[in-house]
mmCIF file with all atom_site columns, C-alpha atoms and ligand atoms in Angstrom:
data_model
loop_
_atom_site.group_PDB
_atom_site.id
_atom_site.type_symbol
_atom_site.label_atom_id
_atom_site.label_alt_id
_atom_site.label_comp_id
_atom_site.label_asym_id
_atom_site.label_entity_id
_atom_site.label_seq_id
_atom_site.pdbx_PDB_ins_code
_atom_site.Cartn_x
_atom_site.Cartn_y
_atom_site.Cartn_z
_atom_site.occupancy
_atom_site.B_iso_or_equiv
_atom_site.pdbx_formal_charge
_atom_site.auth_seq_id
_atom_site.auth_comp_id
_atom_site.auth_asym_id
_atom_site.auth_atom_id
_atom_site.pdbx_PDB_model_num
ATOM   1   C  CA  . MET A 1 1   ? 0.000   0.000   0.000  1.00 69.00 ? 1   MET A CA  1
ATOM   2   C  CA  . ILE A 1 2   ? 1.488   3.325   -0.992 1.00 88.00 ? 2   ILE A CA  1
ATOM   3   C  CA  . GLY A 1 3   ? -1.488  5.660   -0.448 1.00 95.00 ? 3   GLY A CA  1
ATOM   4   C  CA  . ILE A 1 4   ? -2.563  7.147   2.866  1.00 98.00 ? 4   ILE A CA  1
ATOM   5   C  CA  . PHE A 1 5   ? -5.878  6.242   4.468  1.00 98.00 ? 5   PHE A CA  1
ATOM   6   C  CA  . ILE A 1 6   ? -7.405  8.963   6.649  1.00 98.00 ? 6   ILE A CA  1
ATOM   7   C  CA  . VAL A 1 7   ? -10.693 8.572   8.532  1.00 98.00 ? 7   VAL A CA  1
ATOM   8   C  CA  . PHE A 1 8   ? -12.914 11.191  10.184 1.00 98.00 ? 8   PHE A CA  1
ATOM   9   C  CA  . GLU A 1 9   ? -14.830 10.112  13.284 1.00 98.00 ? 9   GLU A CA  1
ATOM   10  C  CA  . GLY A 1 10  ? -17.099 11.785  15.822 1.00 98.00 ? 10  GLY A CA  1
ATOM   11  C  CA  . VAL A 1 11  ? -20.730 12.064  16.886 1.00 96.00 ? 11  VAL A CA  1
ATOM   12  C  CA  . ASP A 1 12  ? -23.329 13.448  14.480 1.00 92.00 ? 12  ASP A CA  1
ATOM   13  C  CA  . GLY A 1 13  ? -22.877 17.155  13.901 1.00 95.00 ? 13  GLY A CA  1
ATOM   14  C  CA  . SER A 1 14  ? -19.250 17.157  15.052 1.00 98.00 ? 14  SER A CA  1
ATOM   15  C  CA  . GLY A 1 15  ? -18.084 18.513  11.685 1.00 98.00 ? 15  GLY A CA  1
ATOM   16  C  CA  . LYS A 1 16  ? -16.779 15.400  9.879  1.00 98.00 ? 16  LYS A CA  1
ATOM   17  C  CA  . THR A 1 17  ? -18.309 16.197  6.509  1.00 97.00 ? 17  THR A CA  1
ATOM   18  C  CA  . THR A 1 18  ? -17.292 19.860  6.780  1.00 98.00 ? 18  THR A CA  1
ATOM   19  C  CA  . GLN A 1 19  ? -13.666 19.082  7.640  1.00 98.00 ? 19  GLN A CA  1
ATOM   20  C  CA  . LEU A 1 20  ? -13.317 16.218  5.155  1.00 98.00 ? 20  LEU A CA  1
ATOM   21  C  CA  . SER A 1 21  ? -14.468 18.467  2.361  1.00 98.00 ? 21  SER A CA  1
ATOM   22  C  CA  . LEU A 1 22  ? -12.097 21.308  3.387  1.00 98.00 ? 22  LEU A CA  1
ATOM   23  C  CA  . LEU A 1 23  ? -9.157  18.897  3.661  1.00 98.00 ? 23  LEU A CA  1
ATOM   24  C  CA  . ASN A 1 24  ? -10.016 17.438  0.281  1.00 98.00 ? 24  ASN A CA  1
ATOM   25  C  CA  . LYS A 1 25  ? -9.946  20.928  -1.271 1.00 98.00 ? 25  LYS A CA  1
ATOM   26  C  CA  . TYR A 1 26  ? -6.635  21.710  0.444  1.00 98.00 ? 26  TYR A CA  1
ATOM   27  C  CA  . LEU A 1 27  ? -4.997  18.511  -0.833 1.00 98.00 ? 27  LEU A CA  1
ATOM   28  C  CA  . CYS A 1 28  ? -6.356  19.007  -4.358 1.00 97.00 ? 28  CYS A CA  1
ATOM   29  C  CA  . ALA A 1 29  ? -5.007  22.576  -4.364 1.00 97.00 ? 29  ALA A CA  1
ATOM   30  C  CA  . ASN A 1 30  ? -1.627  21.034  -3.499 1.00 96.00 ? 30  ASN A CA  1
ATOM   31  C  CA  . HIS A 1 31  ? -1.897  18.629  -6.464 1.00 97.00 ? 31  HIS A CA  1
ATOM   32  C  CA  . ILE A 1 32  ? -2.307  15.545  -4.302 1.00 97.00 ? 32  ILE A CA  1
ATOM   33  C  CA  . ALA A 1 33  ? -4.571  12.832  -5.695 1.00 97.00 ? 33  ALA A CA  1
ATOM   34  C  CA  . THR A 1 34  ? -7.458  12.178  -3.317 1.00 98.00 ? 34  THR A CA  1
ATOM   35  C  CA  . TYR A 1 35  ? -10.527 10.037  -3.122 1.00 98.00 ? 35  TYR A CA  1
ATOM   36  C  CA  . ALA A 1 36  ? -13.289 11.095  -0.736 1.00 98.00 ? 36  ALA A CA  1
ATOM   37  C  CA  . THR A 1 37  ? -16.011 8.721   0.380  1.00 97.00 ? 37  THR A CA  1
ATOM   38  C  CA  . ARG A 1 38  ? -18.446 8.109   3.194  1.00 92.00 ? 38  ARG A CA  1
ATOM   39  C  CA  . GLU A 1 39  ? -19.809 5.300   5.310  1.00 93.00 ? 39  GLU A CA  1
ATOM   40  C  CA  . PRO A 1 40  ? -22.071 3.499   5.243  1.00 92.00 ? 40  PRO A CA  1
ATOM   41  C  CA  . GLY A 1 41  ? -22.248 3.744   1.479  1.00 93.00 ? 41  GLY A CA  1
ATOM   42  C  CA  . GLY A 1 42  ? -19.722 4.910   -1.079 1.00 93.00 ? 42  GLY A CA  1
ATOM   43  C  CA  . THR A 1 43  ? -20.683 2.174   -3.546 1.00 97.00 ? 43  THR A CA  1
ATOM   44  C  CA  . PRO A 1 44  ? -24.049 1.533   -5.233 1.00 97.00 ? 44  PRO A CA  1
ATOM   45  C  CA  . LEU A 1 45  ? -24.549 -1.591  -3.092 1.00 97.00 ? 45  LEU A CA  1
ATOM   46  C  CA  . GLY A 1 46  ? -23.358 0.201   0.036  1.00 96.00 ? 46  GLY A CA  1
ATOM   47  C  CA  . GLU A 1 47  ? -25.743 3.112   -0.518 1.00 96.00 ? 47  GLU A CA  1
ATOM   48  C  CA  . LYS A 1 48  ? -28.636 0.613   -0.570 1.00 97.00 ? 48  LYS A CA  1
ATOM   49  C  CA  . ILE A 1 49  ? -27.410 -0.799  2.744  1.00 97.00 ? 49  ILE A CA  1
ATOM   50  C  CA  . ARG A 1 50  ? -27.155 2.785   4.056  1.00 95.00 ? 50  ARG A CA  1
ATOM   51  C  CA  . GLU A 1 51  ? -30.847 3.340   3.255  1.00 96.00 ? 51  GLU A CA  1
ATOM   52  C  CA  . LEU A 1 52  ? -31.746 0.257   5.307  1.00 96.00 ? 52  LEU A CA  1
ATOM   53  C  CA  . LEU A 1 53  ? -29.573 1.359   8.226  1.00 94.00 ? 53  LEU A CA  1
ATOM   54  C  CA  . LEU A 1 54  ? -30.890 4.921   8.447  1.00 90.00 ? 54  LEU A CA  1
ATOM   55  C  CA  . ASN A 1 55  ? -34.568 4.156   7.752  1.00 92.00 ? 55  ASN A CA  1
ATOM   56  C  CA  . PRO A 1 56  ? -36.598 5.077   10.893 1.00 91.00 ? 56  PRO A CA  1
ATOM   57  C  CA  . ASP A 1 57  ? -39.190 2.370   9.986  1.00 94.00 ? 57  ASP A CA  1
ATOM   58  C  CA  . PHE A 1 58  ? -36.792 -0.374  11.093 1.00 94.00 ? 58  PHE A CA  1
ATOM   59  C  CA  . ILE A 1 59  ? -37.183 0.307   14.796 1.00 91.00 ? 59  ILE A CA  1
ATOM   60  C  CA  . ASP A 1 60  ? -36.935 -3.488  15.349 1.00 94.00 ? 60  ASP A CA  1
ATOM   61  C  CA  . MET A 1 61  ? -33.511 -3.875  13.706 1.00 94.00 ? 61  MET A CA  1
ATOM   62  C  CA  . GLN A 1 62  ? -31.455 -6.280  15.810 1.00 93.00 ? 62  GLN A CA  1
ATOM   63  C  CA  . SER A 1 63  ? -27.997 -5.245  17.036 1.00 92.00 ? 63  SER A CA  1
ATOM   64  C  CA  . ARG A 1 64  ? -26.244 -8.093  15.219 1.00 95.00 ? 64  ARG A CA  1
ATOM   65  C  CA  . THR A 1 65  ? -28.167 -7.362  12.013 1.00 96.00 ? 65  THR A CA  1
ATOM   66  C  CA  . GLU A 1 66  ? -27.109 -3.733  12.242 1.00 94.00 ? 66  GLU A CA  1
ATOM   67  C  CA  . ALA A 1 67  ? -23.464 -4.571  12.941 1.00 97.00 ? 67  ALA A CA  1
ATOM   68  C  CA  . LEU A 1 68  ? -23.316 -7.053  10.053 1.00 97.00 ? 68  LEU A CA  1
ATOM   69  C  CA  . LEU A 1 69  ? -24.948 -4.594  7.643  1.00 97.00 ? 69  LEU A CA  1
ATOM   70  C  CA  . TYR A 1 70  ? -22.335 -1.961  8.495  1.00 97.00 ? 70  TYR A CA  1
ATOM   71  C  CA  . ALA A 1 71  ? -19.556 -4.508  8.057  1.00 98.00 ? 71  ALA A CA  1
ATOM   72  C  CA  . ALA A 1 72  ? -21.063 -5.640  4.727  1.00 98.00 ? 72  ALA A CA  1
ATOM   73  C  CA  . ALA A 1 73  ? -21.223 -2.087  3.328  1.00 97.00 ? 73  ALA A CA  1
ATOM   74  C  CA  . ARG A 1 74  ? -17.655 -1.523  4.546  1.00 98.00 ? 74  ARG A CA  1
ATOM   75  C  CA  . ALA A 1 75  ? -16.409 -4.755  2.924  1.00 98.00 ? 75  ALA A CA  1
ATOM   76  C  CA  . GLN A 1 76  ? -17.817 -3.645  -0.406 1.00 98.00 ? 76  GLN A CA  1
ATOM   77  C  CA  . LEU A 1 77  ? -16.326 -0.147  -0.127 1.00 98.00 ? 77  LEU A CA  1
ATOM   78  C  CA  . VAL A 1 78  ? -12.865 -1.394  0.832  1.00 98.00 ? 78  VAL A CA  1
ATOM   79  C  CA  . ALA A 1 79  ? -12.708 -3.978  -1.962 1.00 98.00 ? 79  ALA A CA  1
ATOM   80  C  CA  . GLN A 1 80  ? -14.309 -1.885  -4.693 1.00 98.00 ? 80  GLN A CA  1
ATOM   81  C  CA  . GLU A 1 81  ? -12.873 1.574   -3.991 1.00 98.00 ? 81  GLU A CA  1
ATOM   82  C  CA  . ILE A 1 82  ? -10.474 2.029   -1.070 1.00 98.00 ? 82  ILE A CA  1
ATOM   83  C  CA  . ARG A 1 83  ? -7.867  -0.704  -1.658 1.00 98.00 ? 83  ARG A CA  1
ATOM   84  C  CA  . PRO A 1 84  ? -7.498  -0.037  -5.390 1.00 98.00 ? 84  PRO A CA  1
ATOM   85  C  CA  . ARG A 1 85  ? -7.020  3.711   -4.722 1.00 98.00 ? 85  ARG A CA  1
ATOM   86  C  CA  . LEU A 1 86  ? -4.455  3.125   -1.987 1.00 98.00 ? 86  LEU A CA  1
ATOM   87  C  CA  . GLN A 1 87  ? -2.586  0.807   -4.325 1.00 97.00 ? 87  GLN A CA  1
ATOM   88  C  CA  . GLN A 1 88  ? -2.441  3.677   -6.850 1.00 97.00 ? 88  GLN A CA  1
ATOM   89  C  CA  . GLY A 1 89  ? -0.967  5.987   -4.194 1.00 97.00 ? 89  GLY A CA  1
ATOM   90  C  CA  . THR A 1 90  ? -4.109  8.053   -3.660 1.00 98.00 ? 90  THR A CA  1
ATOM   91  C  CA  . VAL A 1 91  ? -4.907  9.746   -0.337 1.00 98.00 ? 91  VAL A CA  1
ATOM   92  C  CA  . VAL A 1 92  ? -8.249  8.224   0.690  1.00 98.00 ? 92  VAL A CA  1
ATOM   93  C  CA  . LEU A 1 93  ? -10.491 10.317  2.964  1.00 98.00 ? 93  LEU A CA  1
ATOM   94  C  CA  . CYS A 1 94  ? -13.366 8.445   4.567  1.00 98.00 ? 94  CYS A CA  1
ATOM   95  C  CA  . ASP A 1 95  ? -16.268 9.873   6.586  1.00 97.00 ? 95  ASP A CA  1
ATOM   96  C  CA  . ARG A 1 96  ? -16.558 7.144   9.315  1.00 97.00 ? 96  ARG A CA  1
ATOM   97  C  CA  . TYR A 1 97  ? -14.993 3.653   9.357  1.00 98.00 ? 97  TYR A CA  1
ATOM   98  C  CA  . ILE A 1 98  ? -14.571 0.683   11.731 1.00 98.00 ? 98  ILE A CA  1
ATOM   99  C  CA  . ASP A 1 99  ? -14.289 2.840   14.857 1.00 98.00 ? 99  ASP A CA  1
ATOM   100 C  CA  . SER A 1 100 ? -17.843 4.100   14.220 1.00 97.00 ? 100 SER A CA  1
ATOM   101 C  CA  . SER A 1 101 ? -19.018 0.503   14.615 1.00 98.00 ? 101 SER A CA  1
ATOM   102 C  CA  . LEU A 1 102 ? -16.978 0.081   17.786 1.00 98.00 ? 102 LEU A CA  1
ATOM   103 C  CA  . ALA A 1 103 ? -18.248 3.396   19.218 1.00 98.00 ? 103 ALA A CA  1
ATOM   104 C  CA  . TYR A 1 104 ? -21.944 3.062   18.258 1.00 95.00 ? 104 TYR A CA  1
ATOM   105 C  CA  . GLN A 1 105 ? -22.580 -0.695  18.362 1.00 96.00 ? 105 GLN A CA  1
ATOM   106 C  CA  . GLY A 1 106 ? -19.923 -1.512  20.955 1.00 98.00 ? 106 GLY A CA  1
ATOM   107 C  CA  . TYR A 1 107 ? -19.808 1.346   23.453 1.00 98.00 ? 107 TYR A CA  1
ATOM   108 C  CA  . GLY A 1 108 ? -23.253 2.765   22.536 1.00 95.00 ? 108 GLY A CA  1
ATOM   109 C  CA  . ARG A 1 109 ? -25.324 -0.447  22.431 1.00 93.00 ? 109 ARG A CA  1
ATOM   110 C  CA  . GLY A 1 110 ? -23.102 -2.593  24.611 1.00 96.00 ? 110 GLY A CA  1
ATOM   111 C  CA  . MET A 1 111 ? -22.302 -5.205  21.950 1.00 97.00 ? 111 MET A CA  1
ATOM   112 C  CA  . ASP A 1 112 ? -19.204 -7.329  22.395 1.00 97.00 ? 112 ASP A CA  1
ATOM   113 C  CA  . ILE A 1 113 ? -16.258 -5.307  21.044 1.00 97.00 ? 113 ILE A CA  1
ATOM   114 C  CA  . ASP A 1 114 ? -14.304 -8.428  20.048 1.00 97.00 ? 114 ASP A CA  1
ATOM   115 C  CA  . PHE A 1 115 ? -17.218 -9.650  17.906 1.00 97.00 ? 115 PHE A CA  1
ATOM   116 C  CA  . LEU A 1 116 ? -17.273 -6.261  16.157 1.00 98.00 ? 116 LEU A CA  1
ATOM   117 C  CA  . ILE A 1 117 ? -13.518 -6.233  15.615 1.00 97.00 ? 117 ILE A CA  1
ATOM   118 C  CA  . LYS A 1 118 ? -13.672 -9.774  14.180 1.00 98.00 ? 118 LYS A CA  1
ATOM   119 C  CA  . ILE A 1 119 ? -16.467 -9.162  11.664 1.00 98.00 ? 119 ILE A CA  1
ATOM   120 C  CA  . ASN A 1 120 ? -14.793 -5.932  10.553 1.00 98.00 ? 120 ASN A CA  1
ATOM   121 C  CA  . GLN A 1 121 ? -11.402 -7.570  10.163 1.00 98.00 ? 121 GLN A CA  1
ATOM   122 C  CA  . LEU A 1 122 ? -13.050 -10.259 8.060  1.00 97.00 ? 122 LEU A CA  1
ATOM   123 C  CA  . GLY A 1 123 ? -14.925 -7.641  6.049  1.00 97.00 ? 123 GLY A CA  1
ATOM   124 C  CA  . THR A 1 124 ? -11.997 -5.332  5.361  1.00 98.00 ? 124 THR A CA  1
ATOM   125 C  CA  . GLY A 1 125 ? -9.192  -7.899  5.224  1.00 98.00 ? 125 GLY A CA  1
ATOM   126 C  CA  . GLY A 1 126 ? -7.609  -6.059  8.156  1.00 97.00 ? 126 GLY A CA  1
ATOM   127 C  CA  . LEU A 1 127 ? -7.271  -2.657  6.454  1.00 98.00 ? 127 LEU A CA  1
ATOM   128 C  CA  . ASN A 1 128 ? -6.708  0.053   9.086  1.00 97.00 ? 128 ASN A CA  1
ATOM   129 C  CA  . PRO A 1 129 ? -6.303  3.812   8.561  1.00 98.00 ? 129 PRO A CA  1
ATOM   130 C  CA  . GLN A 1 130 ? -2.958  5.538   9.183  1.00 98.00 ? 130 GLN A CA  1
ATOM   131 C  CA  . LEU A 1 131 ? -4.812  8.446   10.788 1.00 98.00 ? 131 LEU A CA  1
ATOM   132 C  CA  . VAL A 1 132 ? -8.163  8.804   12.560 1.00 98.00 ? 132 VAL A CA  1
ATOM   133 C  CA  . ILE A 1 133 ? -9.231  12.410  13.099 1.00 99.00 ? 133 ILE A CA  1
ATOM   134 C  CA  . LEU A 1 134 ? -11.650 12.435  16.034 1.00 99.00 ? 134 LEU A CA  1
ATOM   135 C  CA  . LEU A 1 135 ? -13.801 15.557  16.213 1.00 98.00 ? 135 LEU A CA  1
ATOM   136 C  CA  . ASP A 1 136 ? -14.737 15.409  19.873 1.00 98.00 ? 136 ASP A CA  1
ATOM   137 C  CA  . LEU A 1 137 ? -17.972 17.164  20.791 1.00 98.00 ? 137 LEU A CA  1
ATOM   138 C  CA  . PRO A 1 138 ? -20.631 16.860  23.532 1.00 96.00 ? 138 PRO A CA  1
ATOM   139 C  CA  . PRO A 1 139 ? -23.431 15.011  21.693 1.00 94.00 ? 139 PRO A CA  1
ATOM   140 C  CA  . GLU A 1 140 ? -26.079 17.546  22.724 1.00 93.00 ? 140 GLU A CA  1
ATOM   141 C  CA  . GLU A 1 141 ? -24.174 20.205  20.768 1.00 95.00 ? 141 GLU A CA  1
ATOM   142 C  CA  . GLY A 1 142 ? -23.829 17.876  17.802 1.00 93.00 ? 142 GLY A CA  1
ATOM   143 C  CA  . LEU A 1 143 ? -27.545 17.096  17.788 1.00 88.00 ? 143 LEU A CA  1
ATOM   144 C  CA  . ILE A 1 144 ? -28.409 20.809  17.755 1.00 89.00 ? 144 ILE A CA  1
ATOM   145 C  CA  . ARG A 1 145 ? -26.011 21.336  14.828 1.00 91.00 ? 145 ARG A CA  1
ATOM   146 C  CA  . SER A 1 146 ? -27.243 18.390  12.759 1.00 84.00 ? 146 SER A CA  1
ATOM   147 C  CA  . ARG A 1 147 ? -30.942 19.147  13.341 1.00 79.00 ? 147 ARG A CA  1
ATOM   148 C  CA  . LYS A 1 148 ? -30.309 22.353  11.400 1.00 69.00 ? 148 LYS A CA  1
ATOM   149 C  CA  . VAL A 1 149 ? -29.309 20.283  8.365  1.00 66.00 ? 149 VAL A CA  1
ATOM   150 C  CA  . GLY A 1 150 ? -32.362 18.010  8.115  1.00 72.00 ? 150 GLY A CA  1
ATOM   151 C  CA  . PRO A 1 151 ? -34.830 15.688  9.877  1.00 74.00 ? 151 PRO A CA  1
ATOM   152 C  CA  . ALA A 1 152 ? -33.523 13.142  12.401 1.00 71.00 ? 152 ALA A CA  1
ATOM   153 C  CA  . ASP A 1 153 ? -32.593 9.659   11.117 1.00 73.00 ? 153 ASP A CA  1
ATOM   154 C  CA  . ARG A 1 154 ? -32.889 6.363   13.025 1.00 71.00 ? 154 ARG A CA  1
ATOM   155 C  CA  . LEU A 1 155 ? -29.633 6.800   14.942 1.00 70.00 ? 155 LEU A CA  1
ATOM   156 C  CA  . GLU A 1 156 ? -30.179 10.471  15.737 1.00 68.00 ? 156 GLU A CA  1
ATOM   157 C  CA  . ASN A 1 157 ? -33.435 9.419   17.427 1.00 71.00 ? 157 ASN A CA  1
ATOM   158 C  CA  . GLU A 1 158 ? -31.521 7.409   20.046 1.00 74.00 ? 158 GLU A CA  1
ATOM   159 C  CA  . ALA A 1 159 ? -31.544 8.759   23.606 1.00 85.00 ? 159 ALA A CA  1
ATOM   160 C  CA  . LEU A 1 160 ? -28.908 11.284  24.611 1.00 89.00 ? 160 LEU A CA  1
ATOM   161 C  CA  . ASP A 1 161 ? -27.350 8.717   26.981 1.00 92.00 ? 161 ASP A CA  1
ATOM   162 C  CA  . PHE A 1 162 ? -26.616 6.520   23.967 1.00 94.00 ? 162 PHE A CA  1
ATOM   163 C  CA  . HIS A 1 163 ? -24.775 9.362   22.225 1.00 94.00 ? 163 HIS A CA  1
ATOM   164 C  CA  . ARG A 1 164 ? -22.857 10.122  25.440 1.00 96.00 ? 164 ARG A CA  1
ATOM   165 C  CA  . ARG A 1 165 ? -21.634 6.522   25.568 1.00 97.00 ? 165 ARG A CA  1
ATOM   166 C  CA  . VAL A 1 166 ? -20.624 6.817   21.908 1.00 97.00 ? 166 VAL A CA  1
ATOM   167 C  CA  . ARG A 1 167 ? -18.571 9.929   22.625 1.00 98.00 ? 167 ARG A CA  1
ATOM   168 C  CA  . ALA A 1 168 ? -16.906 8.319   25.644 1.00 98.00 ? 168 ALA A CA  1
ATOM   169 C  CA  . GLY A 1 169 ? -16.247 5.228   23.510 1.00 98.00 ? 169 GLY A CA  1
ATOM   170 C  CA  . TYR A 1 170 ? -14.459 7.280   20.887 1.00 98.00 ? 170 TYR A CA  1
ATOM   171 C  CA  . LEU A 1 171 ? -12.261 8.868   23.551 1.00 98.00 ? 171 LEU A CA  1
ATOM   172 C  CA  . GLU A 1 172 ? -11.456 5.411   24.923 1.00 98.00 ? 172 GLU A CA  1
ATOM   173 C  CA  . LEU A 1 173 ? -10.502 4.186   21.431 1.00 98.00 ? 173 LEU A CA  1
ATOM   174 C  CA  . ALA A 1 174 ? -8.269  7.249   21.047 1.00 98.00 ? 174 ALA A CA  1
ATOM   175 C  CA  . ARG A 1 175 ? -6.556  6.484   24.371 1.00 98.00 ? 175 ARG A CA  1
ATOM   176 C  CA  . LYS A 1 176 ? -5.965  2.899   23.241 1.00 97.00 ? 176 LYS A CA  1
ATOM   177 C  CA  . ASN A 1 177 ? -4.578  3.923   19.824 1.00 97.00 ? 177 ASN A CA  1
ATOM   178 C  CA  . PRO A 1 178 ? -2.650  7.153   20.464 1.00 97.00 ? 178 PRO A CA  1
ATOM   179 C  CA  . ASP A 1 179 ? -0.282  6.650   17.513 1.00 97.00 ? 179 ASP A CA  1
ATOM   180 C  CA  . ARG A 1 180 ? -3.199  6.564   15.077 1.00 97.00 ? 180 ARG A CA  1
ATOM   181 C  CA  . TYR A 1 181 ? -5.530  9.166   16.605 1.00 98.00 ? 181 TYR A CA  1
ATOM   182 C  CA  . LEU A 1 182 ? -5.651  12.947  16.332 1.00 98.00 ? 182 LEU A CA  1
ATOM   183 C  CA  . VAL A 1 183 ? -8.235  14.178  18.864 1.00 98.00 ? 183 VAL A CA  1
ATOM   184 C  CA  . LEU A 1 184 ? -9.540  17.694  18.274 1.00 98.00 ? 184 LEU A CA  1
ATOM   185 C  CA  . ASP A 1 185 ? -11.987 19.817  20.254 1.00 98.00 ? 185 ASP A CA  1
ATOM   186 C  CA  . ALA A 1 186 ? -14.803 20.176  17.724 1.00 98.00 ? 186 ALA A CA  1
ATOM   187 C  CA  . ARG A 1 187 ? -16.118 23.290  19.522 1.00 98.00 ? 187 ARG A CA  1
ATOM   188 C  CA  . GLU A 1 188 ? -13.224 25.217  17.951 1.00 98.00 ? 188 GLU A CA  1
ATOM   189 C  CA  . SER A 1 189 ? -14.042 27.208  14.837 1.00 98.00 ? 189 SER A CA  1
ATOM   190 C  CA  . ILE A 1 190 ? -14.226 25.478  11.460 1.00 98.00 ? 190 ILE A CA  1
ATOM   191 C  CA  . GLN A 1 191 ? -11.140 27.394  10.306 1.00 98.00 ? 191 GLN A CA  1
ATOM   192 C  CA  . THR A 1 192 ? -9.040  26.628  13.421 1.00 98.00 ? 192 THR A CA  1
ATOM   193 C  CA  . LEU A 1 193 ? -9.826  22.918  13.095 1.00 99.00 ? 193 LEU A CA  1
ATOM   194 C  CA  . HIS A 1 194 ? -9.054  22.969  9.392  1.00 98.00 ? 194 HIS A CA  1
ATOM   195 C  CA  . GLN A 1 195 ? -5.641  24.565  9.989  1.00 98.00 ? 195 GLN A CA  1
ATOM   196 C  CA  . GLU A 1 196 ? -4.692  21.950  12.577 1.00 98.00 ? 196 GLU A CA  1
ATOM   197 C  CA  . ILE A 1 197 ? -5.819  19.108  10.294 1.00 98.00 ? 197 ILE A CA  1
ATOM   198 C  CA  . CYS A 1 198 ? -3.819  20.585  7.381  1.00 98.00 ? 198 CYS A CA  1
ATOM   199 C  CA  . ARG A 1 199 ? -0.744  20.853  9.608  1.00 98.00 ? 199 ARG A CA  1
ATOM   200 C  CA  . VAL A 1 200 ? -0.887  17.177  10.611 1.00 98.00 ? 200 VAL A CA  1
ATOM   201 C  CA  . VAL A 1 201 ? -1.968  15.739  7.250  1.00 98.00 ? 201 VAL A CA  1
ATOM   202 C  CA  . GLY A 1 202 ? 0.369   18.083  5.360  1.00 96.00 ? 202 GLY A CA  1
ATOM   203 C  CA  . GLY A 1 203 ? 3.238   16.579  7.352  1.00 95.00 ? 203 GLY A CA  1
ATOM   204 C  CA  . MET A 1 204 ? 2.166   13.070  6.356  1.00 95.00 ? 204 MET A CA  1
ATOM   205 C  CA  . VAL A 1 205 ? 1.701   13.719  2.648  1.00 91.00 ? 205 VAL A CA  1
ATOM   206 C  CA  . GLY A 1 206 ? 4.479   16.270  2.181  1.00 84.00 ? 206 GLY A CA  1
ATOM   207 C  CA  . ALA A 1 207 ? 2.083   19.053  1.126  1.00 72.00 ? 207 ALA A CA  1
HETATM 208 N  N1  . ADP B 2 .   ? -16.482 23.835  14.187 1.00 96.74 ? 1   ADP B N1  1
HETATM 209 C  C1  . ADP B 2 .   ? -17.764 24.116  13.961 1.00 96.74 ? 1   ADP B C1  1
HETATM 210 N  N2  . ADP B 2 .   ? -18.394 25.085  14.648 1.00 96.74 ? 1   ADP B N2  1
HETATM 211 C  C2  . ADP B 2 .   ? -19.692 25.375  14.428 1.00 96.74 ? 1   ADP B C2  1
HETATM 212 N  N3  . ADP B 2 .   ? -20.479 24.746  13.532 1.00 96.74 ? 1   ADP B N3  1
HETATM 213 C  C3  . ADP B 2 .   ? -19.907 23.764  12.807 1.00 96.74 ? 1   ADP B C3  1
HETATM 214 C  C4  . ADP B 2 .   ? -18.528 23.398  12.992 1.00 96.74 ? 1   ADP B C4  1
HETATM 215 N  N4  . ADP B 2 .   ? -18.248 22.406  12.139 1.00 96.74 ? 1   ADP B N4  1
HETATM 216 C  C5  . ADP B 2 .   ? -19.376 22.143  11.463 1.00 96.74 ? 1   ADP B C5  1
HETATM 217 N  N5  . ADP B 2 .   ? -20.380 22.962  11.859 1.00 96.74 ? 1   ADP B N5  1
HETATM 218 C  C6  . ADP B 2 .   ? -21.777 22.979  11.364 1.00 96.74 ? 1   ADP B C6  1
HETATM 219 O  O1  . ADP B 2 .   ? -22.452 21.910  12.011 1.00 96.74 ? 1   ADP B O1  1
HETATM 220 C  C7  . ADP B 2 .   ? -23.326 21.242  11.092 1.00 96.74 ? 1   ADP B C7  1
HETATM 221 C  C8  . ADP B 2 .   ? -22.947 19.765  11.028 1.00 96.74 ? 1   ADP B C8  1
HETATM 222 O  O2  . ADP B 2 .   ? -21.657 19.651  10.434 1.00 96.74 ? 1   ADP B O2  1
HETATM 223 P  P1  . ADP B 2 .   ? -21.254 18.363  9.582  1.00 96.74 ? 1   ADP B P1  1
HETATM 224 O  O3  . ADP B 2 .   ? -19.927 18.620  8.983  1.00 96.74 ? 1   ADP B O3  1
HETATM 225 O  O4  . ADP B 2 .   ? -22.367 17.997  8.676  1.00 96.74 ? 1   ADP B O4  1
HETATM 226 O  O5  . ADP B 2 .   ? -21.128 17.286  10.757 1.00 96.74 ? 1   ADP B O5  1
HETATM 227 P  P2  . ADP B 2 .   ? -21.083 15.684  10.663 1.00 96.74 ? 1   ADP B P2  1
HETATM 228 O  O6  . ADP B 2 .   ? -20.710 15.337  9.254  1.00 96.74 ? 1   ADP B O6  1
HETATM 229 O  O7  . ADP B 2 .   ? -20.048 15.274  11.661 1.00 96.74 ? 1   ADP B O7  1
HETATM 230 O  O8  . ADP B 2 .   ? -22.447 15.205  11.062 1.00 96.74 ? 1   ADP B O8  1
HETATM 231 C  C9  . ADP B 2 .   ? -23.193 21.978  9.767  1.00 96.74 ? 1   ADP B C9  1
HETATM 232 O  O9  . ADP B 2 .   ? -24.245 22.901  9.682  1.00 96.74 ? 1   ADP B O9  1
HETATM 233 C  C10 . ADP B 2 .   ? -21.852 22.669  9.872  1.00 96.74 ? 1   ADP B C10 1
HETATM 234 O  O10 . ADP B 2 .   ? -21.794 23.852  9.124  1.00 96.74 ? 1   ADP B O10 1
HETATM 235 MG MG1 . MG  B 3 .   ? -21.708 14.101  7.911  1.00 96.74 ? 2   MG  B MG1 1
#
């Protein structure tokens, strides 16, 4: 693998999509080949799985079903898009990845973390990002921000306690993987966060 795989994580409304898009523009302006994608989705098959996962009608979706659907969409995205791009030397930017499953299904819903790690390792063939940018934000602030963008989806409808466990889970994952994680205070301004991300990623890609 010669490309660099960078993932954005954080609760809803923490600024992942905003920062991914700004970083993508910055890298493109510096003539670095990038590929930006999002999870779940990023492939035609994965986008269909995304519709199932976010549909508020499926209130009875079982935890294992949910975890396997995420892993299935991820398997498709890695095989069809991410691995080939990394092999070409592209910088791949992904909005959410395995740690979303660990934070939401594991820490949020209380599912066995080892089960989640196993199905995701099987799904992705063990592909891990070089950098995870965690936009850390109290979930109540994130919910206020994302409500402005559109109606609530199935996961946004979860109780605030659930989102608090997700946030704490992310911070725990960051503590366990300090070499891979960049933790930022997502209450900082969009521009301040962008500058810090450019500084770190610029150092990795030689921009
Ligand atoms: N640092 C920030 N400060 C204030 N508002 C922000 C910040 N970053 C993003 N936003 C706003 O919050 C909303 C959600 O941002 P978004 O990037 O869609 O978050 P996510 O993709 O993590 O759900 C958008 O309206 C965006 O403009
Ligand atoms: Mg987003």
